GROMACS .gro file of C-alpha atoms in nm:
model
   90
    1MET     CA    1   0.403  -1.514   1.012
    2ALA     CA    2   0.543  -1.189   1.130
    3GLN     CA    3   0.731  -0.978   0.882
    4ASN     CA    4   0.987  -0.710   0.950
    5ARG     CA    5   0.915  -0.351   0.840
    6HIS     CA    6   1.174  -0.354   0.559
    7THR     CA    7   1.029  -0.669   0.402
    8LEU     CA    8   0.675  -0.528   0.428
    9ASP     CA    9   0.796  -0.195   0.280
   10MET     CA   10   0.948  -0.379  -0.019
   11GLN     CA   11   0.634  -0.585  -0.071
   12LEU     CA   12   0.411  -0.277  -0.059
   13ARG     CA   13   0.631  -0.093  -0.307
   14ALA     CA   14   0.613  -0.393  -0.542
   15ILE     CA   15   0.234  -0.399  -0.513
   16LEU     CA   16   0.209  -0.030  -0.595
   17SER     CA   17   0.446  -0.068  -0.888
   18ASP     CA   18   0.255  -0.368  -1.026
   19ILE     CA   19  -0.100  -0.247  -0.971
   20LEU     CA   20  -0.051   0.112  -1.081
   21ASN     CA   21   0.203   0.029  -1.357
   22LEU     CA   22   0.454   0.268  -1.199
   23ASP     CA   23   0.824   0.250  -1.270
   24ALA     CA   24   0.998   0.058  -0.987
   25ASP     CA   25   1.258   0.340  -0.954
   26ARG     CA   26   0.978   0.593  -0.904
   27VAL     CA   27   0.815   0.384  -0.634
   28ALA     CA   28   1.156   0.321  -0.471
   29SER     CA   29   1.191   0.696  -0.426
   30PHE     CA   30   0.864   0.728  -0.229
   31THR     CA   31   0.909   0.863   0.122
   32ASN     CA   32   0.660   0.847   0.409
   33GLU     CA   33   0.533   1.189   0.300
   34THR     CA   34   0.480   1.098  -0.068
   35GLY     CA   35   0.119   1.167  -0.155
   36LEU     CA   36  -0.083   0.881  -0.296
   37PHE     CA   37  -0.462   0.917  -0.344
   38GLY     CA   38  -0.529   1.256  -0.496
   39HIS     CA   39  -0.161   1.298  -0.587
   40LEU     CA   40  -0.099   1.007  -0.818
   41PRO     CA   41  -0.324   1.013  -1.123
   42GLU     CA   42  -0.276   0.636  -1.151
   43LEU     CA   43  -0.438   0.583  -0.812
   44ASP     CA   44  -0.804   0.650  -0.885
   45SER     CA   45  -1.104   0.494  -0.712
   46MET     CA   46  -1.095   0.186  -0.943
   47ALA     CA   47  -0.723   0.137  -0.877
   48VAL     CA   48  -0.785   0.155  -0.500
   49ALA     CA   49  -1.005  -0.156  -0.515
   50GLY     CA   50  -0.731  -0.344  -0.706
   51LEU     CA   51  -0.462  -0.219  -0.468
   52LEU     CA   52  -0.649  -0.335  -0.158
   53THR     CA   53  -0.731  -0.671  -0.314
   54GLU     CA   54  -0.367  -0.726  -0.407
   55MET     CA   55  -0.255  -0.623  -0.059
   56GLU     CA   56  -0.487  -0.882   0.091
   57ASP     CA   57  -0.354  -1.151  -0.142
   58ARG     CA   58   0.017  -1.077  -0.114
   59LEU     CA   59   0.028  -0.981   0.255
   60ASP     CA   60  -0.216  -1.246   0.368
   61ILE     CA   61  -0.439  -0.995   0.546
   62LEU     CA   62  -0.811  -0.911   0.546
   63ILE     CA   63  -0.912  -0.552   0.484
   64GLU     CA   64  -1.265  -0.471   0.594
   65ASP     CA   65  -1.464  -0.186   0.435
   66ASP     CA   66  -1.455  -0.007   0.774
   67ASP     CA   67  -1.073  -0.014   0.763
   68VAL     CA   68  -1.054   0.197   0.447
   69ASP     CA   69  -1.039   0.574   0.486
   70GLY     CA   70  -0.875   0.869   0.320
   71GLU     CA   71  -0.603   0.896   0.582
   72MET     CA   72  -0.460   0.549   0.510
   73LEU     CA   73  -0.439   0.626   0.137
   74GLU     CA   74  -0.316   0.987   0.176
   75THR     CA   75   0.055   0.914   0.193
   76TYR     CA   76   0.288   0.624   0.140
   77GLY     CA   77   0.379   0.629   0.512
   78GLY     CA   78   0.009   0.608   0.600
   79LEU     CA   79  -0.042   0.309   0.370
   80LEU     CA   80   0.265   0.136   0.512
   81ALA     CA   81   0.155   0.194   0.872
   82PHE     CA   82  -0.190   0.058   0.786
   83ALA     CA   83  -0.038  -0.253   0.623
   84GLU     CA   84   0.197  -0.303   0.916
   85ALA     CA   85  -0.089  -0.283   1.166
   86LYS     CA   86  -0.288  -0.538   0.967
   87VAL     CA   87   0.006  -0.779   0.935
   88VAL     CA   88   0.087  -0.752   1.307
   89GLY     CA   89  -0.283  -0.797   1.401
   90ASN     CA   90  -0.308  -1.100   1.178
   0.00000   0.00000   0.00000
């Protein structure tokens, strides 16, 4: 089932808020340039595993080990683009 970008954006923000225990208002203020991995202390290597698992579950996608790189986790926009490509390719 195809999703529009806004719906996917809202789902991804909810996932980040839930998994990282971040305030929803803080996550709502994220822009495409907002730094994630290396910028948010809550997003450490253990949290990345939980984040990716939750993305798979909620977005009904499969994330292969080869898909994961620093670029996709660097910014919110990068993570959203990654999620969008996975949903579209699904």
